[in-house]
Tab-separated table of C-alpha atoms in Angstrom:
chain	number	residue	atom	x	y	z
A	168	MET	CA	19.449	25.535	-10.902
A	169	PRO	CA	22.596	24.378	-9.102
A	170	ALA	CA	22.459	24.624	-5.309
A	171	GLN	CA	23.614	28.075	-4.245
A	172	ILE	CA	24.195	26.994	-0.632
A	173	LYS	CA	26.736	24.183	-0.769
A	174	LYS	CA	26.573	23.090	2.873
A	175	TYR	CA	23.888	23.609	5.495
A	176	LYS	CA	22.231	22.113	8.542
A	177	ALA	CA	18.966	20.148	8.232
A	178	ALA	CA	16.629	18.686	10.861
A	179	ALA	CA	14.229	15.755	11.066
A	180	VAL	CA	11.471	16.204	13.649
A	181	HIS	CA	11.192	13.313	16.106
A	182	ALA	CA	8.313	14.362	18.334
A	183	GLU	CA	4.750	13.637	19.387
A	184	PRO	CA	1.953	15.228	17.355
A	185	GLY	CA	-1.092	17.000	18.774
A	186	TRP	CA	-3.440	14.025	18.591
A	187	PHE	CA	-6.973	14.912	17.404
A	188	ASP	CA	-6.311	18.610	18.138
A	189	LEU	CA	-5.681	20.902	15.173
A	190	GLU	CA	-4.790	23.966	17.245
A	191	LEU	CA	-2.312	22.052	19.423
A	192	ALA	CA	-0.844	20.425	16.302
A	193	VAL	CA	-0.286	23.829	14.668
A	194	GLN	CA	1.319	25.192	17.838
A	195	LYS	CA	3.688	22.215	17.967
A	196	THR	CA	4.526	22.667	14.288
A	197	ILE	CA	5.429	26.316	14.789
A	198	HIS	CA	7.437	25.427	17.911
A	199	TRP	CA	9.649	22.961	16.012
A	200	ILE	CA	10.067	25.356	13.086
A	201	ASN	CA	11.259	28.000	15.558
A	202	GLU	CA	13.626	25.521	17.213
A	203	ALA	CA	15.075	24.541	13.840
A	204	GLY	CA	15.539	28.215	13.022
A	205	LYS	CA	17.383	28.808	16.301
A	206	ALA	CA	19.642	25.852	15.508
A	207	GLY	CA	20.610	27.476	12.206
A	208	CYS	CA	18.835	24.929	9.986
A	209	LYS	CA	17.939	25.639	6.366
A	210	LEU	CA	15.517	22.683	6.139
A	211	VAL	CA	13.224	20.991	8.642
A	212	ALA	CA	11.287	17.807	7.797
A	213	PHE	CA	8.123	16.605	9.553
A	214	PRO	CA	6.715	13.040	9.524
A	215	GLU	CA	3.760	11.785	7.506
A	216	VAL	CA	0.422	13.389	8.544
A	217	TRP	CA	2.122	15.119	11.466
A	218	ILE	CA	-1.073	17.166	11.672
A	219	PRO	CA	-3.128	15.901	13.522
A	220	GLY	CA	-1.030	12.721	13.976
A	221	TYR	CA	-1.058	9.434	12.076
A	222	PRO	CA	-4.281	7.429	12.718
A	223	TYR	CA	-2.525	4.215	13.702
A	224	TRP	CA	-5.634	3.130	15.575
A	225	MET	CA	-7.215	2.177	12.234
A	226	TRP	CA	-4.840	-0.835	12.023
A	227	LYS	CA	-5.912	-2.191	15.423
A	228	ILE	CA	-9.687	-1.709	15.832
A	229	ASN	CA	-12.823	-2.701	13.969
A	230	TYR	CA	-15.095	-0.468	11.915
A	231	GLN	CA	-17.585	0.295	14.697
A	232	GLN	CA	-14.788	1.215	17.111
A	233	SER	CA	-13.211	3.490	14.467
A	234	LEU	CA	-16.240	5.738	13.873
A	235	PRO	CA	-15.783	8.113	16.860
A	236	PHE	CA	-12.056	8.376	16.055
A	237	LEU	CA	-12.750	9.017	12.385
A	238	LYS	CA	-15.174	11.844	13.176
A	239	ARG	CA	-12.674	13.620	15.465
A	240	TYR	CA	-9.854	13.040	13.007
A	241	ARG	CA	-11.781	14.626	10.153
A	242	GLN	CA	-12.779	17.600	12.314
A	243	ASN	CA	-9.125	18.289	13.149
A	244	SER	CA	-7.603	17.845	9.691
A	245	LEU	CA	-5.986	20.821	7.977
A	246	PRO	CA	-7.353	22.658	4.907
A	247	SER	CA	-4.502	23.825	2.658
A	248	ASP	CA	-6.072	27.263	2.274
A	249	SER	CA	-6.658	28.147	5.923
A	250	ASN	CA	-5.506	30.511	8.643
A	251	GLU	CA	-3.732	27.595	10.334
A	252	MET	CA	-1.647	26.938	7.225
A	253	ARG	CA	-0.921	30.665	6.878
A	254	ARG	CA	0.424	30.699	10.449
A	255	ILE	CA	2.765	27.826	9.618
A	256	ARG	CA	3.914	29.590	6.452
A	257	ALA	CA	4.551	32.751	8.475
A	258	ALA	CA	6.762	30.739	10.878
A	259	ALA	CA	8.816	29.485	7.923
A	260	ARG	CA	9.206	33.065	6.686
A	261	GLU	CA	10.208	34.418	10.104
A	262	ASN	CA	12.904	31.742	10.437
A	263	GLY	CA	14.063	31.858	6.801
A	264	ILE	CA	13.752	28.056	6.519
A	265	TYR	CA	12.417	25.431	4.129
A	266	VAL	CA	9.673	23.319	5.749
A	267	SER	CA	8.583	19.877	4.542
A	268	LEU	CA	5.231	19.356	6.255
A	269	GLY	CA	3.077	16.226	6.287
A	270	TYR	CA	-0.581	16.678	7.187
A	271	SER	CA	-4.062	15.225	6.831
A	272	GLU	CA	-5.540	17.571	4.249
A	273	ILE	CA	-9.292	18.041	4.137
A	274	ASP	CA	-10.543	19.049	0.704
A	275	MET	CA	-14.332	19.324	0.615
A	276	ALA	CA	-15.481	15.857	1.796
A	277	THR	CA	-12.196	13.990	1.268
A	278	LEU	CA	-9.082	13.575	3.391
A	279	HIS	CA	-5.666	13.195	1.744
A	280	LEU	CA	-2.214	12.193	2.976
A	281	ALA	CA	-0.624	15.466	1.887
A	282	GLN	CA	2.791	17.135	1.921
A	283	VAL	CA	3.840	20.697	1.183
A	284	LEU	CA	7.266	22.237	0.781
A	285	ILE	CA	7.262	25.795	2.160
A	286	SER	CA	9.997	28.228	1.140
A	287	PRO	CA	11.933	30.611	3.434
A	288	THR	CA	9.664	33.385	2.103
A	289	GLY	CA	6.545	31.491	3.224
A	290	ASP	CA	5.466	30.447	-0.275
A	291	ILE	CA	4.245	26.920	-0.985
A	292	LEU	CA	6.656	25.564	-3.593
A	293	ASN	CA	5.050	22.144	-3.898
A	294	HIS	CA	1.806	20.522	-2.786
A	295	ARG	CA	1.481	16.787	-3.270
A	296	ARG	CA	-0.766	13.955	-2.124
A	297	LYS	CA	0.071	10.298	-1.553
A	298	ILE	CA	-0.842	8.671	-4.826
A	299	LYS	CA	-2.440	5.580	-3.259
A	300	PRO	CA	-3.203	5.145	0.467
A	301	THR	CA	-1.961	1.867	1.927
A	302	HIS	CA	-4.355	-0.942	2.877
A	303	VAL	CA	-6.723	0.214	5.653
A	304	GLU	CA	-5.666	3.858	5.120
A	305	ARG	CA	-8.301	3.775	2.367
A	306	LEU	CA	-10.924	3.721	5.107
A	307	ILE	CA	-9.943	7.335	5.830
A	308	PHE	CA	-7.983	8.839	2.912
A	309	GLY	CA	-8.635	9.386	-0.786
A	310	ASP	CA	-6.208	8.908	-3.682
A	311	GLY	CA	-3.831	11.507	-5.032
A	312	ALA	CA	-4.020	12.629	-8.667
A	313	GLY	CA	-1.823	13.855	-11.486
A	314	ASP	CA	-2.013	17.507	-10.454
A	315	THR	CA	-0.573	16.653	-7.002
A	316	PHE	CA	1.999	14.105	-8.154
A	317	GLU	CA	5.303	15.987	-8.559
A	318	PRO	CA	7.817	14.981	-5.845
A	319	VAL	CA	10.893	17.184	-6.476
A	320	VAL	CA	11.474	20.959	-6.317
A	321	ASP	CA	14.614	22.836	-7.395
A	322	THR	CA	15.798	25.222	-4.659
A	323	ASP	CA	18.909	27.157	-3.675
A	324	ILE	CA	19.811	24.357	-1.215
A	325	GLY	CA	19.468	21.613	-3.824
A	326	ARG	CA	16.687	19.622	-5.430
A	327	ILE	CA	14.428	18.527	-2.555
A	328	GLY	CA	12.071	15.569	-2.895
A	329	GLN	CA	9.228	14.266	-0.726
A	330	LEU	CA	7.384	10.952	-0.503
A	331	ASN	CA	5.034	9.474	2.081
A	332	CYS	CA	5.499	6.121	3.824
A	333	TRP	CA	5.288	3.149	1.438
A	334	GLU	CA	5.728	5.472	-1.546
A	335	ASN	CA	9.415	5.198	-0.610
A	336	LEU	CA	9.272	1.524	-1.694
A	337	ASN	CA	7.681	2.263	-5.064
A	338	PRO	CA	10.287	1.709	-7.811
A	339	PHE	CA	8.484	3.949	-10.295
A	340	LEU	CA	8.232	6.878	-7.889
A	341	LYS	CA	11.896	6.466	-6.936
A	342	ALA	CA	12.961	6.328	-10.567
A	343	TYR	CA	10.915	9.426	-11.367
A	344	ALA	CA	12.417	11.382	-8.460
A	345	ALA	CA	15.914	10.297	-9.503
A	346	SER	CA	15.231	11.377	-13.102
A	347	LEU	CA	14.469	14.862	-11.767
A	348	GLY	CA	17.943	15.031	-10.184
A	349	GLU	CA	16.807	14.752	-6.554
A	350	GLN	CA	19.599	15.519	-4.062
A	351	VAL	CA	17.886	15.663	-0.650
A	352	HIS	CA	14.941	13.363	0.037
A	353	VAL	CA	12.328	13.571	2.795
A	354	ALA	CA	11.048	10.035	3.444
A	355	ALA	CA	8.149	10.941	5.738
A	356	TRP	CA	7.011	8.028	7.912
A	357	PRO	CA	4.105	7.749	10.367
A	358	ILE	CA	4.210	5.977	13.727
A	359	TYR	CA	5.047	2.266	13.646
A	360	PRO	CA	5.515	-0.452	16.255
A	361	ASP	CA	8.820	-2.324	16.312
A	362	LYS	CA	9.571	-5.934	15.381
A	363	THR	CA	8.510	-7.287	18.803
A	364	THR	CA	4.909	-6.931	17.588
A	365	LEU	CA	5.403	-8.792	14.298
A	366	GLN	CA	3.072	-11.763	13.800
A	367	TYR	CA	2.733	-13.933	10.713
A	368	PRO	CA	1.507	-13.183	8.038
A	369	ASP	CA	2.143	-9.469	8.703
A	370	PRO	CA	5.047	-8.357	6.434
A	371	TYR	CA	8.330	-7.052	7.821
A	372	THR	CA	7.706	-3.783	5.966
A	373	ASN	CA	4.726	-3.154	8.252
A	374	ILE	CA	6.937	-2.501	11.281
A	375	SER	CA	9.316	0.343	12.023
A	376	ASP	CA	12.544	-1.661	11.748
A	377	GLY	CA	12.034	-2.587	8.107
A	378	ASN	CA	11.271	0.965	7.051
A	379	SER	CA	13.776	2.863	9.187
A	380	ASP	CA	16.745	0.533	8.689
A	381	ILE	CA	16.156	-1.106	5.281
A	382	VAL	CA	13.823	0.930	3.077
A	383	SER	CA	15.211	4.381	3.943
A	384	PRO	CA	18.927	3.577	3.422
A	385	ALA	CA	18.041	1.625	0.276
A	386	TYR	CA	16.448	4.790	-1.098
A	387	ALA	CA	19.643	6.711	-0.326
A	388	ILE	CA	21.834	4.132	-2.059
A	389	GLU	CA	19.625	3.735	-5.123
A	390	THR	CA	19.174	7.460	-5.748
A	391	GLY	CA	22.409	8.895	-4.311
A	392	THR	CA	20.497	11.315	-2.073
A	393	PHE	CA	20.664	12.470	1.529
A	394	VAL	CA	17.586	10.898	3.149
A	395	LEU	CA	15.816	12.517	6.097
A	396	ALA	CA	13.405	9.908	7.480
A	397	PRO	CA	11.335	11.466	10.310
A	398	PHE	CA	9.011	9.234	12.361
A	399	GLN	CA	6.432	10.308	14.932
A	400	ARG	CA	6.747	9.264	18.550
A	401	ILE	CA	4.100	8.785	21.226
A	402	SER	CA	3.700	9.055	25.011
A	403	GLN	CA	1.631	6.900	27.331
A	404	GLU	CA	-1.013	9.636	27.279
A	405	GLY	CA	-0.959	9.571	23.477
A	406	VAL	CA	-1.456	5.800	23.427
A	407	ALA	CA	-4.495	6.221	25.670
A	408	LYS	CA	-5.962	8.828	23.293
A	409	ASN	CA	-5.573	6.389	20.389
A	410	THR	CA	-7.105	3.381	22.198
A	411	PRO	CA	-10.880	2.805	22.287
A	412	PRO	CA	-12.689	1.783	25.494
A	413	GLY	CA	-12.357	-1.894	26.331
A	414	VAL	CA	-9.082	-2.349	24.435
A	415	GLU	CA	-5.813	-2.971	26.307
A	416	VAL	CA	-3.519	0.089	26.368
A	417	GLU	CA	-0.069	-0.660	24.927
A	418	THR	CA	3.315	0.540	26.103
A	419	PRO	CA	4.689	3.440	24.022
A	420	ASP	CA	8.309	2.168	23.940
A	421	ARG	CA	7.735	-0.016	20.886
A	422	TYR	CA	6.711	3.052	18.853
A	423	ASN	CA	9.623	5.377	19.595
A	424	GLY	CA	13.171	6.066	18.444
A	425	HIS	CA	12.866	5.248	14.741
A	426	THR	CA	13.806	8.541	13.007
A	427	ARG	CA	16.922	8.209	10.822
A	428	ILE	CA	19.131	10.306	8.541
A	429	PHE	CA	21.273	8.618	5.878
A	430	GLY	CA	24.019	9.812	3.569
A	431	PRO	CA	23.971	9.256	-0.215
A	432	ASP	CA	25.924	6.008	0.227
A	433	GLY	CA	23.391	4.644	2.740
A	434	ALA	CA	25.587	5.351	5.777
A	435	LEU	CA	23.663	6.137	8.958
A	436	LEU	CA	24.404	9.738	9.940
A	437	ALA	CA	22.023	10.281	12.872
A	438	LYS	CA	19.374	8.513	14.975
A	439	PRO	CA	17.671	9.299	18.304
A	440	ASP	CA	17.356	7.307	21.501
A	441	LYS	CA	13.955	5.838	22.313
A	442	ASP	CA	13.205	8.465	24.959
A	443	PHE	CA	14.406	11.404	22.830
A	444	GLU	CA	12.008	14.102	21.654
A	445	GLY	CA	13.317	16.939	19.518
A	446	LEU	CA	15.260	17.637	16.340
A	447	VAL	CA	17.671	15.147	14.790
A	448	LEU	CA	20.333	17.324	13.089
A	449	VAL	CA	22.732	16.693	10.224
A	450	ASP	CA	25.063	18.660	7.951
A	451	VAL	CA	24.025	18.325	4.319
A	452	SER	CA	26.300	18.906	1.305
A	453	PRO	CA	24.245	18.200	-1.834
A	454	HIS	CA	27.366	17.730	-3.996
A	455	SER	CA	29.592	15.959	-1.470
A	456	HIS	CA	28.943	12.508	-2.915
A	457	TYR	CA	30.629	13.291	-6.238
A	458	PRO	CA	33.911	11.369	-6.703
A	459	LYS	CA	36.969	13.564	-6.130
A	460	THR	CA	38.797	12.032	-9.109
A	461	PRO	CA	36.130	11.047	-11.614
A	462	PRO	CA	37.017	7.961	-13.658
A	463	PRO	CA	36.734	7.916	-17.470
A	464	LEU	CA	33.511	6.541	-18.852
A	465	LEU	CA	35.422	4.057	-21.057
A	466	THR	CA	38.814	2.514	-20.356
A	467	PRO	CA	40.818	1.477	-23.472
A	468	ILE	CA	41.492	-2.276	-23.523
A	469	PRO	CA	44.549	-3.334	-25.581
A	470	PRO	CA	44.313	-6.473	-27.752
A	471	PRO	CA	45.555	-9.649	-25.998
A	472	PRO	CA	49.184	-10.698	-26.633
A	473	ASN	CA	49.983	-13.592	-29.016
A	474	ARG	CA	50.397	-16.572	-26.654
A	475	SER	CA	51.122	-19.156	-29.364
A	476	THR	CA	54.515	-20.947	-28.835
A	477	SER	CA	53.950	-23.933	-31.107
A	478	THR	CA	56.043	-24.228	-34.329
A	479	LYS	CA	53.783	-26.918	-35.798
A	480	PRO	CA	52.061	-25.746	-38.958
A	481	THR	CA	48.336	-25.502	-38.535
A	482	SER	CA	45.856	-25.936	-41.325
A	483	PRO	CA	43.857	-22.822	-41.986
A	484	LYS	CA	40.307	-22.865	-40.748
A	485	PRO	CA	37.620	-22.343	-43.370
A	486	SER	CA	36.043	-18.937	-43.383
A	487	PRO	CA	32.485	-18.708	-42.119
A	488	THR	CA	31.316	-17.841	-45.636
A	489	SER	CA	32.878	-20.902	-47.274
A	490	ALA	CA	31.568	-23.169	-44.511
A	491	VAL	CA	28.027	-21.930	-45.047
A	492	THR	CA	28.373	-22.355	-48.814
A	493	THR	CA	29.679	-25.942	-48.434
A	494	CYS	CA	26.830	-26.768	-46.058
A	495	ALA	CA	24.299	-25.349	-48.503
A	496	ARG	CA	25.729	-27.417	-51.392
A	497	THR	CA	25.552	-30.587	-49.297
A	498	LEU	CA	21.948	-30.009	-48.221
A	499	CYS	CA	20.850	-29.248	-51.784
A	500	ALA	CA	22.818	-32.024	-53.524
A	501	SER	CA	19.671	-33.977	-54.362
A	502	SER	CA	17.859	-30.952	-55.740
A	503	SER	CA	17.756	-30.138	-59.426
A	504	THR	CA	18.190	-26.450	-58.629
A	505	PRO	CA	21.901	-25.509	-58.598
A	506	VAL	CA	23.280	-23.552	-55.717
A	507	ALA	CA	25.495	-20.639	-56.644
A	508	LYS	CA	28.860	-20.525	-54.939
A	509	ASN	CA	29.420	-17.415	-52.910
A	510	SER	CA	32.506	-15.799	-54.350
A	511	SER	CA	32.568	-12.698	-52.194
A	512	PRO	CA	35.760	-12.404	-50.113
A	513	THR	CA	35.638	-12.682	-46.330
A	514	PRO	CA	36.023	-9.183	-44.875
A	515	THR	CA	39.219	-8.546	-42.924
A	516	ARG	CA	38.745	-7.193	-39.382
A	517	THR	CA	41.400	-5.154	-37.592
A	518	ALA	CA	41.437	-5.138	-33.763
A	519	THR	CA	41.284	-1.628	-32.354
A	520	SER	CA	41.148	-0.401	-28.769
A	521	ALA	CA	38.102	1.425	-27.424
A	522	PRO	CA	38.259	5.196	-27.825
A	523	THR	CA	38.869	7.379	-24.787
A	524	VAL	CA	35.856	9.506	-23.937
A	525	PRO	CA	36.617	12.695	-21.989
A	526	TRP	CA	34.842	12.847	-18.630
A	527	SER	CA	32.271	15.535	-17.958
A	528	GLU	CA	30.133	16.109	-14.901
A	529	SER	CA	26.960	16.183	-16.961
A	530	ALA	CA	27.806	12.818	-18.527
A	531	TRP	CA	28.846	11.251	-15.223
A	532	ARG	CA	25.705	12.258	-13.397
A	533	ARG	CA	23.302	15.076	-14.012
A	534	ARG	CA	22.801	16.892	-10.702
């Protein structure tokens, strides 16, 4: 259905999760939903696995060091059918707001990088799982499947899409979301260090700068969508919680300030300072990127003018048919089998201009 609300305020959450603490994580989630509601937002977007925080420690420690972290992380992951999720849904209903929530979902014995889109009535409109965890994420998370694959939902504020982390680089997932007419995209990112930590052969896409300032605007340009790209942030206390004994504790500055919001043309609309914690706000108009004066799909091109000024008679060029026939007779001159002369006349072609096709919104772009 076409968006019923043509312009509204949306928010990307740029805040610290409740590390390894499901109850604290739920309280923080409800807090930011309430804050978005007070700000008059119709949509609030959380980062990837906001509950109970992205396990960035798995990229920096060995298997033995990871086991205590993995146990606590699993114990504080969120079941989709739980009282904690019902409390979050109730907060969405009380504030009349759409909520895009990223969380570590525990389903029986498996964890998933999951996202839900919650409606202003508290209903879950979409539940999806990251189709393939990235690299060492497979130590912790299982794969998504076909029944949790759909990325786009049609709502009264536009068609809202969601993808997790490196899914935003996947050309097939982008093309699929675009084919569904996506208008507002939530590119949920985890917590990343900046380029000062980059060491060969680590790729540039494995740091915050590449994803916040290249991948996210590229998605906006390629799909013509508003892109909300929320990142997590971390405090010095949070770094300590994510660092095993005997390992040097990093500074949190390199992890903060990477949330972005981009317009459908890739223009940067909003970004936070490194020390900012809160909601990054933007006004969204799902149809604002349509051209005001749509061009025709085809422009008639007149035939070129006759530029010949010479009065010298020119000998007529042989038609393609007669040239082929002559060539065939020459090649077969030594053969006893006669070659029949092609007597069919050369067809006459008349130059015509391209027809004018009337413009229609559905033909220009289906939104």
